N, CA, C and O atoms as a printed pandas DataFrame, in Angstrom:
     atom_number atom_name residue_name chain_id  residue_number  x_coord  y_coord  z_coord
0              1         N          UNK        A               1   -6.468   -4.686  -22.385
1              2        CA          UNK        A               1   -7.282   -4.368  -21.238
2              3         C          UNK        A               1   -6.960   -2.942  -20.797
3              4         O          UNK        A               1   -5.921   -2.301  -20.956
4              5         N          UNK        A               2   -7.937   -2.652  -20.292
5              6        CA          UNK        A               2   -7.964   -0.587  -20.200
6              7         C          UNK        A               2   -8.044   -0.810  -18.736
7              8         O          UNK        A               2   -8.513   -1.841  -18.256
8              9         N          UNK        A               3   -7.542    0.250  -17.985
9             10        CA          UNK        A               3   -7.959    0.653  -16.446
10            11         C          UNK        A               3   -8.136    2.356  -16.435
11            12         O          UNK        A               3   -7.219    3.089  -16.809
12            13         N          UNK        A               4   -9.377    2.845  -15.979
13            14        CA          UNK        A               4   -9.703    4.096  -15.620
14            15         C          UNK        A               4   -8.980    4.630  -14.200
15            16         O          UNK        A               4   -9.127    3.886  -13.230
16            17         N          UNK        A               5   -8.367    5.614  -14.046
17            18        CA          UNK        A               5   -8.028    5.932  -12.758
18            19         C          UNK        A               5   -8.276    7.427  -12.860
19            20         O          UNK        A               5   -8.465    8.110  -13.866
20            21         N          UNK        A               6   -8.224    7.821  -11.393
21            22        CA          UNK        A               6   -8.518    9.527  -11.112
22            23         C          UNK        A               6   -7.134   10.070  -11.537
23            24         O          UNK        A               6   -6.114    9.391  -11.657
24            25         N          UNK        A               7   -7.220   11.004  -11.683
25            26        CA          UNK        A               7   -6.335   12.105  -11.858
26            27         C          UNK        A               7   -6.146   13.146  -11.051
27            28         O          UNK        A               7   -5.003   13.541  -10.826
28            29         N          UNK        A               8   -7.140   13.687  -10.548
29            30        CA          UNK        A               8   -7.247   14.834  -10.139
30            31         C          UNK        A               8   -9.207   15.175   -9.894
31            32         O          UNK        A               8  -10.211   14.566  -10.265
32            33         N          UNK        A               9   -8.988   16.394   -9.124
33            34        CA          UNK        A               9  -10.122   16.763   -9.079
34            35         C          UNK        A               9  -10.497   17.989  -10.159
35            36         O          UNK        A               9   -9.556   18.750  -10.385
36            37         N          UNK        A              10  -11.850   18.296  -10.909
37            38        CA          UNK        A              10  -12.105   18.917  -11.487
38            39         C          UNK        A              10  -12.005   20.422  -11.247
39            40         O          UNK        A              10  -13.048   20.806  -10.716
40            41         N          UNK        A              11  -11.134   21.418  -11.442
41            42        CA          UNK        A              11  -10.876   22.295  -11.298
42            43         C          UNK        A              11   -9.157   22.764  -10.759
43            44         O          UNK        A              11   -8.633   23.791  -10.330
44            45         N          UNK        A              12   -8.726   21.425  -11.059
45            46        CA          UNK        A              12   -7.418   21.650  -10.120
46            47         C          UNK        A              12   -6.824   21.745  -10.847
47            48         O          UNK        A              12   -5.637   21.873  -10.545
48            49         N          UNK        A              13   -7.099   21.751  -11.934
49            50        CA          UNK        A              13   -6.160   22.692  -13.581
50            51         C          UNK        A              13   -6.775   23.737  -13.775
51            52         O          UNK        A              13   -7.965   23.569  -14.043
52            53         N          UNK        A              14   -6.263   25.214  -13.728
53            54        CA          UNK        A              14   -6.993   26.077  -14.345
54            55         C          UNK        A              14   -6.771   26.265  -15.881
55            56         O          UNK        A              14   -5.726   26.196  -16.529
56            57         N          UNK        A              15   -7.883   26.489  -16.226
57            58        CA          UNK        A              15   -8.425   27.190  -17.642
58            59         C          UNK        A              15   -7.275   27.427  -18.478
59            60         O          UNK        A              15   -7.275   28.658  -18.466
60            61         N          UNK        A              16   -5.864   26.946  -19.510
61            62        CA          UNK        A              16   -5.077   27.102  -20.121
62            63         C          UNK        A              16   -4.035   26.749  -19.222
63            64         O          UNK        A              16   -3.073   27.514  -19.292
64            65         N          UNK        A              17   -3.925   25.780  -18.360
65            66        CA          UNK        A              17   -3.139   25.289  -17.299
66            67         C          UNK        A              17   -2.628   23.896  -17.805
67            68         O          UNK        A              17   -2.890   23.119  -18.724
68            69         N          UNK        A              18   -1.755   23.972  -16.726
69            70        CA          UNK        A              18   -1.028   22.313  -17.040
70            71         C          UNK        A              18   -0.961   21.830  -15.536
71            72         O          UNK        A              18   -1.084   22.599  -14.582
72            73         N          UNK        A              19   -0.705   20.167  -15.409
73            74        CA          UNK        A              19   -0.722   19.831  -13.997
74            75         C          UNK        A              19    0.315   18.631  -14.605
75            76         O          UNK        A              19    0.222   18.317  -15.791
76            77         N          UNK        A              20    1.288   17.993  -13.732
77            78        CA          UNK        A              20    1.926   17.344  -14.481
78            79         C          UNK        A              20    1.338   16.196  -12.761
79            80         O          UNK        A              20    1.069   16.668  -11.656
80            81         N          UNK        A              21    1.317   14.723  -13.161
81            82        CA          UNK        A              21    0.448   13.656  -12.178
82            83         C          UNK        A              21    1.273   12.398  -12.603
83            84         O          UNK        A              21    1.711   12.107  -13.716
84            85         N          UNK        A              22    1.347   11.863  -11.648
85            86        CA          UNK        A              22    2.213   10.486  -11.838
86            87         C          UNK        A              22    0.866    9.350  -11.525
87            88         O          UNK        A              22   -0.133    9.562  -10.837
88            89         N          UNK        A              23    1.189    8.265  -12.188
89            90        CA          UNK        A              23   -0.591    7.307  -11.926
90            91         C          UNK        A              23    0.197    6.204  -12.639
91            92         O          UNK        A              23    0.775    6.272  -13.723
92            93         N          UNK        A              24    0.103    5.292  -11.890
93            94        CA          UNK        A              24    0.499    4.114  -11.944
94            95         C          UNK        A              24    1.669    3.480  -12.513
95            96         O          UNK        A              24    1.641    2.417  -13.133
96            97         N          UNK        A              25    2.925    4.330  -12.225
97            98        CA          UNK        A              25    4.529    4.568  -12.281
98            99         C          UNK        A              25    4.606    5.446  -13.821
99           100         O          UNK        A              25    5.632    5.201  -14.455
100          101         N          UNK        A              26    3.675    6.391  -14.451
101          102        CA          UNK        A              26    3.950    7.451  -15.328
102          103         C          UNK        A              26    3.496    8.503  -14.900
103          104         O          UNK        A              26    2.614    8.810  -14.097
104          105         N          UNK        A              27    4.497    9.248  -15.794
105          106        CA          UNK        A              27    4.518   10.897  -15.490
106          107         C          UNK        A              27    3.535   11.557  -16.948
107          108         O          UNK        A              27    4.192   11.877  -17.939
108          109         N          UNK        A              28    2.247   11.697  -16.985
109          110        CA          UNK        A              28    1.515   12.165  -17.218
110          111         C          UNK        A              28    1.371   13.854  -16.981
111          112         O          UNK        A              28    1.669   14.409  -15.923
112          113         N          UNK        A              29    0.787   14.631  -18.344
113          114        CA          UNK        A              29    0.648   16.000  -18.349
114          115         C          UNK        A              29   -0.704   16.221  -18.616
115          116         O          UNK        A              29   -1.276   16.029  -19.689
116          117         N          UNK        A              30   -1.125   16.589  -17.688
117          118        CA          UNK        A              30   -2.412   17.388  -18.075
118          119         C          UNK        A              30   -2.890   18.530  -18.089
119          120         O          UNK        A              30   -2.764   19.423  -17.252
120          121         N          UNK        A              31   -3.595   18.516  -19.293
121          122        CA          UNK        A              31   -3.981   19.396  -19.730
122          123         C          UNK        A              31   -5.340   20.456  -19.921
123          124         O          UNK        A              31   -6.121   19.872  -20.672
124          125         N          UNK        A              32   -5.982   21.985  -19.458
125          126        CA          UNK        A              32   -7.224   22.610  -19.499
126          127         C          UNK        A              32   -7.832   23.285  -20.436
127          128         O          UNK        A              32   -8.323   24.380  -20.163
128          129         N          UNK        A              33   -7.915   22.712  -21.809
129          130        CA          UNK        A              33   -7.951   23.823  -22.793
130          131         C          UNK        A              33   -9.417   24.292  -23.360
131          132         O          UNK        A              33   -9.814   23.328  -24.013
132          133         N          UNK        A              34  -10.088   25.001  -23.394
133          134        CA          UNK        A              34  -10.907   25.602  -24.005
134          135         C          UNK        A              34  -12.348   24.787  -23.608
135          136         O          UNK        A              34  -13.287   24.510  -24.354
136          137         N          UNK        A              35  -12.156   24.476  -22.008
137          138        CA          UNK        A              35  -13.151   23.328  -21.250
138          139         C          UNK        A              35  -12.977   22.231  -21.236
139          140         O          UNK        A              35  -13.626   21.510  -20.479
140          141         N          UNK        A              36  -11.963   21.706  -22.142
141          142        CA          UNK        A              36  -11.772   20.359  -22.353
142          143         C          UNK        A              36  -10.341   20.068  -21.301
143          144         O          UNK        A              36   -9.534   20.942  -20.983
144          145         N          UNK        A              37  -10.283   18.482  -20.841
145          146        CA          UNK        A              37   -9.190   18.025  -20.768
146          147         C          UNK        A              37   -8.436   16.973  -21.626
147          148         O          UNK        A              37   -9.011   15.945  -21.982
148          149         N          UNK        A              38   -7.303   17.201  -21.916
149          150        CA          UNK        A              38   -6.465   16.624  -22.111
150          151         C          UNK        A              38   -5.442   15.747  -21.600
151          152         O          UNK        A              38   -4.942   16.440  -20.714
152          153         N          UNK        A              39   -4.732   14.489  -21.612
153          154        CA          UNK        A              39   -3.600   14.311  -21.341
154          155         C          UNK        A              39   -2.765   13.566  -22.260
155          156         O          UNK        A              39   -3.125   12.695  -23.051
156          157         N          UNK        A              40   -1.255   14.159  -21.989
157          158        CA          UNK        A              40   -0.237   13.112  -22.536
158          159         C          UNK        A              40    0.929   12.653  -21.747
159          160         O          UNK        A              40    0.880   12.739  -20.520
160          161         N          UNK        A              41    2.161   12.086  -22.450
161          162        CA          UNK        A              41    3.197   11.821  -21.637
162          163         C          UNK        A              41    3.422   12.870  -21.241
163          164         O          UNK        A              41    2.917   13.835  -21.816
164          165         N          UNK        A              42    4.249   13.046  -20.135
165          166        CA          UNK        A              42    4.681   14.487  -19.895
166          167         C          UNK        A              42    5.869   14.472  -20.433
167          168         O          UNK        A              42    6.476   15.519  -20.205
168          169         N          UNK        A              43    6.586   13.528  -21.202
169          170        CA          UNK        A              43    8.327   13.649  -21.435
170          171         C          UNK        A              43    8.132   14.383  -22.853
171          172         O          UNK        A              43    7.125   13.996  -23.446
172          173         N          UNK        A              44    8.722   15.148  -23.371
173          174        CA          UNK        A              44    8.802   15.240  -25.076
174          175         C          UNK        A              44    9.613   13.983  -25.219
175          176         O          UNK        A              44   10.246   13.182  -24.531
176          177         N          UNK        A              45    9.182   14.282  -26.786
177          178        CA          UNK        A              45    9.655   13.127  -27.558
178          179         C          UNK        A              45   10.983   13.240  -27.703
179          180         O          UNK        A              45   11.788   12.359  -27.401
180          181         N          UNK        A              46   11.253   14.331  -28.171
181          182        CA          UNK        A              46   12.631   15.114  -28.827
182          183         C          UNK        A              46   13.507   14.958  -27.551
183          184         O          UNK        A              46   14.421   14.139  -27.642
184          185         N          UNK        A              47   13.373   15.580  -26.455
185          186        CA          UNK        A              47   14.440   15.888  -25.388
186          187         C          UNK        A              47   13.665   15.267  -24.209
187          188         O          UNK        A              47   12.628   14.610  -24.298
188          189         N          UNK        A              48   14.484   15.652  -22.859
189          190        CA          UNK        A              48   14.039   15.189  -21.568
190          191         C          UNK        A              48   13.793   16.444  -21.129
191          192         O          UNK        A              48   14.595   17.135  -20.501
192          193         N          UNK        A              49   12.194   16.889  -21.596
193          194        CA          UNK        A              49   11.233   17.930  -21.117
194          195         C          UNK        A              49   10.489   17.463  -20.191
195          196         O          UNK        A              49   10.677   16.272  -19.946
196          197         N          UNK        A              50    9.560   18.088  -19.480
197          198        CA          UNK        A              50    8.326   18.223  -18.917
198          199         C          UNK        A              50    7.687   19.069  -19.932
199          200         O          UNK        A              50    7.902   20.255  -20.181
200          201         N          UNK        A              51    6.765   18.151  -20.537
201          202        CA          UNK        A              51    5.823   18.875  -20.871
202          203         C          UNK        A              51    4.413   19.563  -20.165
203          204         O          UNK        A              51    3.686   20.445  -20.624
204          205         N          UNK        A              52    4.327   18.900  -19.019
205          206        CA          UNK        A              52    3.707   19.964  -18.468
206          207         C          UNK        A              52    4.255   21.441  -18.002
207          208         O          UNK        A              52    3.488   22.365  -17.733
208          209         N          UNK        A              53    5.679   21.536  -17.943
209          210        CA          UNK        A              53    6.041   22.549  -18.203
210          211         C          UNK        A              53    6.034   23.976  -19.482
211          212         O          UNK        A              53    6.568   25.045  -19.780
212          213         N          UNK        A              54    5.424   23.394  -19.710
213          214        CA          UNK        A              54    5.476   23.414  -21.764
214          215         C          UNK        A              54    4.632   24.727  -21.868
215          216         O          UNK        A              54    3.659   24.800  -21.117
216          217         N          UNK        A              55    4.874   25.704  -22.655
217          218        CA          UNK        A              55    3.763   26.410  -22.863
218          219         C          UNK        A              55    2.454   26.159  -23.795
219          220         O          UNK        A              55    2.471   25.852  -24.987
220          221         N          UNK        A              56    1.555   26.318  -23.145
221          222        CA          UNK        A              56    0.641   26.172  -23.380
222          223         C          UNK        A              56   -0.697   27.075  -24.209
223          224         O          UNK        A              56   -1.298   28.055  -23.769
224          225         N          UNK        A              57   -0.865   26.487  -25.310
225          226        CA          UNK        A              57   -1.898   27.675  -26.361
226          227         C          UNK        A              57   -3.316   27.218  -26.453
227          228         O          UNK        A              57   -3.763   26.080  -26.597
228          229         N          UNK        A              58   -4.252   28.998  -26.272
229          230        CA          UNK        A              58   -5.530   28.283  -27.066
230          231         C          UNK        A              58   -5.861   27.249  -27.979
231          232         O          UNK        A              58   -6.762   26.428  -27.804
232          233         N          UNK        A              59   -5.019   27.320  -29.068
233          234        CA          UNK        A              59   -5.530   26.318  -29.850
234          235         C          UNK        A              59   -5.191   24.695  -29.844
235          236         O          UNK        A              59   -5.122   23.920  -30.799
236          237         N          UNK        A              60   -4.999   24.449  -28.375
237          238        CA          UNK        A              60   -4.855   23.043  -28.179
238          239         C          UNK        A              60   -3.421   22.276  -28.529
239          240         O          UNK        A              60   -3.287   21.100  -28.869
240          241         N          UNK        A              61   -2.327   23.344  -28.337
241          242        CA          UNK        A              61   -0.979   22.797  -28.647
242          243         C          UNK        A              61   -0.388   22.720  -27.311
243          244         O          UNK        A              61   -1.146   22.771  -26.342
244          245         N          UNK        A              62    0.444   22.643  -27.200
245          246        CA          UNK        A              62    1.601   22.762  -26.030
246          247         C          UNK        A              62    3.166   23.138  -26.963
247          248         O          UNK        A              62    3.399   22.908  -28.149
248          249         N          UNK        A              63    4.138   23.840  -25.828
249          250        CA          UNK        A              63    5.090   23.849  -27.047
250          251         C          UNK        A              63    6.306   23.068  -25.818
251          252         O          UNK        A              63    6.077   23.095  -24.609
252          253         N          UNK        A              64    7.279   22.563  -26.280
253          254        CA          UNK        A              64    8.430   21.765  -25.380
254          255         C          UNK        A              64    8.985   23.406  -24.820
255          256         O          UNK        A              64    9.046   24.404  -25.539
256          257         N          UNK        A              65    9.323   23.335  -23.454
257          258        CA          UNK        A              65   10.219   24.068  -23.400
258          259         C          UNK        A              65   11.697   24.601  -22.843
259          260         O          UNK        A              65   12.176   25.524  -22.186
260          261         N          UNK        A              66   12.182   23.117  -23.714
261          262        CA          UNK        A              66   13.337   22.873  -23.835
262          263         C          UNK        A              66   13.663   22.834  -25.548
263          264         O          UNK        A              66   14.763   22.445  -25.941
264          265         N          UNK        A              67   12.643   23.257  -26.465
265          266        CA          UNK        A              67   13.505   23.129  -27.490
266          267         C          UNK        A              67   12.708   24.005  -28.644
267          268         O          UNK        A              67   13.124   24.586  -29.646
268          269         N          UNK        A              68   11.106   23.821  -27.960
269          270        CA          UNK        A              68   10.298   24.771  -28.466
270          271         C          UNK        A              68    9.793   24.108  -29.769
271          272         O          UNK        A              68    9.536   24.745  -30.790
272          273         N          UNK        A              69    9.669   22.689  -29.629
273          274        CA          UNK        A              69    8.734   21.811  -30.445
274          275         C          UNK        A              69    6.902   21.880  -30.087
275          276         O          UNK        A              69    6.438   22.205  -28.994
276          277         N          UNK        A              70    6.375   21.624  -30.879
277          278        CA          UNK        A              70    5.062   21.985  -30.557
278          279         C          UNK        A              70    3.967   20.443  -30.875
279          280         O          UNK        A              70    3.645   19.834  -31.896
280          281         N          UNK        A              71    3.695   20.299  -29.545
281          282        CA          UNK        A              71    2.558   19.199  -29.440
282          283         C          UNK        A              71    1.121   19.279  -30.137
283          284         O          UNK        A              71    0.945   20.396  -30.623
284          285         N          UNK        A              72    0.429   18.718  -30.257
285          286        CA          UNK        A              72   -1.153   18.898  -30.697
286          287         C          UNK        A              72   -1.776   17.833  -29.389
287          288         O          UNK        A              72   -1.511   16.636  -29.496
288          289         N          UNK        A              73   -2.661   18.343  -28.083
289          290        CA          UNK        A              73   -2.668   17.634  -26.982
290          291         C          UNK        A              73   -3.442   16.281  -27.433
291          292         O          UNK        A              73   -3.137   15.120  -27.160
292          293         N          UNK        A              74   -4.549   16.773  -28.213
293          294        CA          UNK        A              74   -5.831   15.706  -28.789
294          295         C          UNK        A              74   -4.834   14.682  -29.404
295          296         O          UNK        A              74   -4.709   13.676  -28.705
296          297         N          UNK        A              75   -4.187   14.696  -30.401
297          298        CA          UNK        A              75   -3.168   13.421  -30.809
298          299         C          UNK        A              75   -2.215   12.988  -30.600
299          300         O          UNK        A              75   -1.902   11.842  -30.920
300          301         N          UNK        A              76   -1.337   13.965  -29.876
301          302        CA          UNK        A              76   -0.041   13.880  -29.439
302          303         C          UNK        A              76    0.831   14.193  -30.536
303          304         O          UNK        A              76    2.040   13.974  -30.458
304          305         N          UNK        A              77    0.158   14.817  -31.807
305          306        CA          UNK        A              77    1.404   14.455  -33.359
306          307         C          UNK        A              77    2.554   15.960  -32.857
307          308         O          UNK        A              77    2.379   16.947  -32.142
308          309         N          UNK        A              78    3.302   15.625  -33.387
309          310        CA          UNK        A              78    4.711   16.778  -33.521
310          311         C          UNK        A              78    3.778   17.213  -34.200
311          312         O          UNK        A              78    2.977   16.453  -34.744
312          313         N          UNK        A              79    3.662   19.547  -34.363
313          314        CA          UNK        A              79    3.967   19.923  -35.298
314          315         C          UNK        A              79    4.617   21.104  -35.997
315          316         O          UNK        A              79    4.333   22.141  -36.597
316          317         N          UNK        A              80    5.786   20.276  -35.533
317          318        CA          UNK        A              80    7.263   21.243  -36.037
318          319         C          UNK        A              80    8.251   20.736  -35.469
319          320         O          UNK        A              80    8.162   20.022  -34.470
320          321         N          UNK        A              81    9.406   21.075  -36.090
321          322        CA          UNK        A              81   10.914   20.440  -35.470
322          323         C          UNK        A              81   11.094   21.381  -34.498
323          324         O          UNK        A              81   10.521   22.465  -34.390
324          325         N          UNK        A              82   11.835   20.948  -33.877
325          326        CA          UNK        A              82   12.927   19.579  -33.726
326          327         C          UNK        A              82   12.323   18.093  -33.704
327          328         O          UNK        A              82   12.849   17.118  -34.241
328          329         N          UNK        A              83   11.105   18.102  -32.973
329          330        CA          UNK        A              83   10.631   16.844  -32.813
330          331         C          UNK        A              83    9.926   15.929  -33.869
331          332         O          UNK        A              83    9.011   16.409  -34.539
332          333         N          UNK        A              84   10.294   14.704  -34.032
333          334        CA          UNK        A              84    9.594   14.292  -35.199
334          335         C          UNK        A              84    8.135   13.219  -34.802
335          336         O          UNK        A              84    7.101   13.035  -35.445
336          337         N          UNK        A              85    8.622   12.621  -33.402
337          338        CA          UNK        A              85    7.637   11.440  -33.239
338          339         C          UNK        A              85    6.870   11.552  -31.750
339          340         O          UNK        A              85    7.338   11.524  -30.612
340          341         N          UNK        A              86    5.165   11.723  -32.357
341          342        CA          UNK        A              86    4.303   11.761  -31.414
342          343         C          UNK        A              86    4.401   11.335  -30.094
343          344         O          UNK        A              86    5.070   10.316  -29.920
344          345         N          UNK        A              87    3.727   12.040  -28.790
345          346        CA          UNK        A              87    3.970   11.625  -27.471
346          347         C          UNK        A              87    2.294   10.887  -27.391
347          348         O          UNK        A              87    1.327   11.051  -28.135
348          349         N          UNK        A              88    2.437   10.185  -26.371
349          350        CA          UNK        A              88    1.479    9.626  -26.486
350          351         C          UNK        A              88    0.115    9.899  -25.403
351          352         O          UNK        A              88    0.191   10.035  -24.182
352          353         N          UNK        A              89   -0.801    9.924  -26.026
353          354        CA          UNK        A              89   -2.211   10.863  -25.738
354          355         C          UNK        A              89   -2.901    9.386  -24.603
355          356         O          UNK        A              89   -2.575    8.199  -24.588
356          357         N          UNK        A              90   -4.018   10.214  -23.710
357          358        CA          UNK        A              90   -4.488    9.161  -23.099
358          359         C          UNK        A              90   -6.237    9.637  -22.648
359          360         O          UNK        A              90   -6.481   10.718  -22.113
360          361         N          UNK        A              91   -7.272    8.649  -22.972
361          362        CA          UNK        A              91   -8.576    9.271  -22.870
362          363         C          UNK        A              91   -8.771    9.939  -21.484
363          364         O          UNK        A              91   -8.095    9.707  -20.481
364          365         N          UNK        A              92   -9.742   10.752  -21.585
365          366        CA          UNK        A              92   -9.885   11.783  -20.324
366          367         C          UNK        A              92  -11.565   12.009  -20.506
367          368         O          UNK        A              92  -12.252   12.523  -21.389
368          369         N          UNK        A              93  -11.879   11.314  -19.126
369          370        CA          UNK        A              93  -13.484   11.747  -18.819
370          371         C          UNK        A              93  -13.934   12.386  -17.638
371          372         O          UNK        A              93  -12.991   12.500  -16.855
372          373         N          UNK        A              94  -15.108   12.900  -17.143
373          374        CA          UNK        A              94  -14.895   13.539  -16.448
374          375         C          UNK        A              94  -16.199   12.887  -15.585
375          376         O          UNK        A              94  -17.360   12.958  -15.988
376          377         N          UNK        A              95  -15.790   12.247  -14.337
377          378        CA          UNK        A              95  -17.365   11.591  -13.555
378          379         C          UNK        A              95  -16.898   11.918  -12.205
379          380         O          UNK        A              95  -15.851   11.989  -11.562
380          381         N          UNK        A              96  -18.417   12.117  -12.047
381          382        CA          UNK        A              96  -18.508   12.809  -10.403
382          383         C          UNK        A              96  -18.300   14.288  -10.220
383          384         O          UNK        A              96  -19.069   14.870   -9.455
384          385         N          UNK        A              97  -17.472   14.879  -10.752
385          386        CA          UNK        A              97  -16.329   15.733  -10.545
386          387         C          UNK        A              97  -15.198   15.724  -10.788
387          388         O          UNK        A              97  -14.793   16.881  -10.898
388          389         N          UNK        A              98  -14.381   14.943  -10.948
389          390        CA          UNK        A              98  -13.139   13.785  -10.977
390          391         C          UNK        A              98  -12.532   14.059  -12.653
391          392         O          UNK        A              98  -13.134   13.888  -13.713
392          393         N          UNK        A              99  -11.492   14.417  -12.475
393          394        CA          UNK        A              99  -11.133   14.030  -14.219
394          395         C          UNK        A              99  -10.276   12.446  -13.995
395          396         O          UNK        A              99   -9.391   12.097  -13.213
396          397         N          UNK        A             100  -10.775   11.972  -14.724
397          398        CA          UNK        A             100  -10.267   10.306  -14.973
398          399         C          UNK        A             100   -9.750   10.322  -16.582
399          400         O          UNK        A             100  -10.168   10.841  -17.617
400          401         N          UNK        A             101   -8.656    9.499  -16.229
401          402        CA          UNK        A             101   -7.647    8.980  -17.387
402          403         C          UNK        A             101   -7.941    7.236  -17.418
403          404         O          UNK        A             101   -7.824    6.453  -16.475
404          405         N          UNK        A             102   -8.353    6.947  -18.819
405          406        CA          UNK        A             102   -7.816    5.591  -19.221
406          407         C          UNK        A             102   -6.829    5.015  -19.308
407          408         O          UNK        A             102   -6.414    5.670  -20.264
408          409         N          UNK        A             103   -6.011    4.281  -19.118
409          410        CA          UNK        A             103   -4.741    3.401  -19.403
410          411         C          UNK        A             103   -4.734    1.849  -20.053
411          412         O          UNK        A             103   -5.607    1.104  -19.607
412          413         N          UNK        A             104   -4.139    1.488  -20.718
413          414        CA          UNK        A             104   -3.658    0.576  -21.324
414          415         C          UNK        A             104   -3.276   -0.117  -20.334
415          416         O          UNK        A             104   -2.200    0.381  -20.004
416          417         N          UNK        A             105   -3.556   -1.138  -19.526
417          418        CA          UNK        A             105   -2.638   -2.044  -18.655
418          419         C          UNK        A             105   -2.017   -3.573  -19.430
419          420         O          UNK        A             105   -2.639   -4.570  -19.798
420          421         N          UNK        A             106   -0.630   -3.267  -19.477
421          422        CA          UNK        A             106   -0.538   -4.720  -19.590
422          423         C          UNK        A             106   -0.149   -5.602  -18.438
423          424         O          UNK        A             106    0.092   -5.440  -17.242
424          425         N          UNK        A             107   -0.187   -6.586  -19.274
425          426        CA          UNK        A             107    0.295   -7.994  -18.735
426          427         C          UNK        A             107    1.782   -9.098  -18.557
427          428         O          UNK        A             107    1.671  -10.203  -18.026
């Protein structure tokens, strides 16, 4: 079972920005890249980062920056060490104005 929740309002990430949002006891990173949004965990995989702290590239990466591993936001895959195992990605739509995130709720 999925639950949609807000995130934020549309514009409250700028353009190659990060916003880091807590929603329903996770710490979520989001992401503004090239019109699109993104989100993932905000923790790296590798270390105890903020990845919304993370620098952030045109081409839809993020890098840790605590160790300087590099995310891909769309899948979450590592690509490059230190880190070996994906953070995990979450759908992002955009209604009303509103950027909304999907979640997985369990039970």
């Amino acid at each position: 079972m999925t639950n949609t929740v807000v995130a934020c309002e549309v514009g409250a990430v700028d353009e190659g920005g990060a916003l880091k949002i807590d929603v329903n006891g996770l710490e979520i990173a989001l992401f503004h890249i090239g019109g699109e949004y993104f989100a993932v965990d905000d923790r790296c995989s590798h270390g105890n980062a903020s990845m919304s702290e993370g620098y952030v590239e045109d081409d839809g990466t993020v890098e840790c920056p605590l160790h300087a591993a590099r995310f891909c936001v769309r899948t979450g895959v590592p690509l490059c060490q230190p880190a070996t195992d994906a953070i995990r990605t979450y759908p992002v739509t955009l209604v009303d104005g509103k950027v909304c995130l999907t979640l997985e709720v369990t039970t």
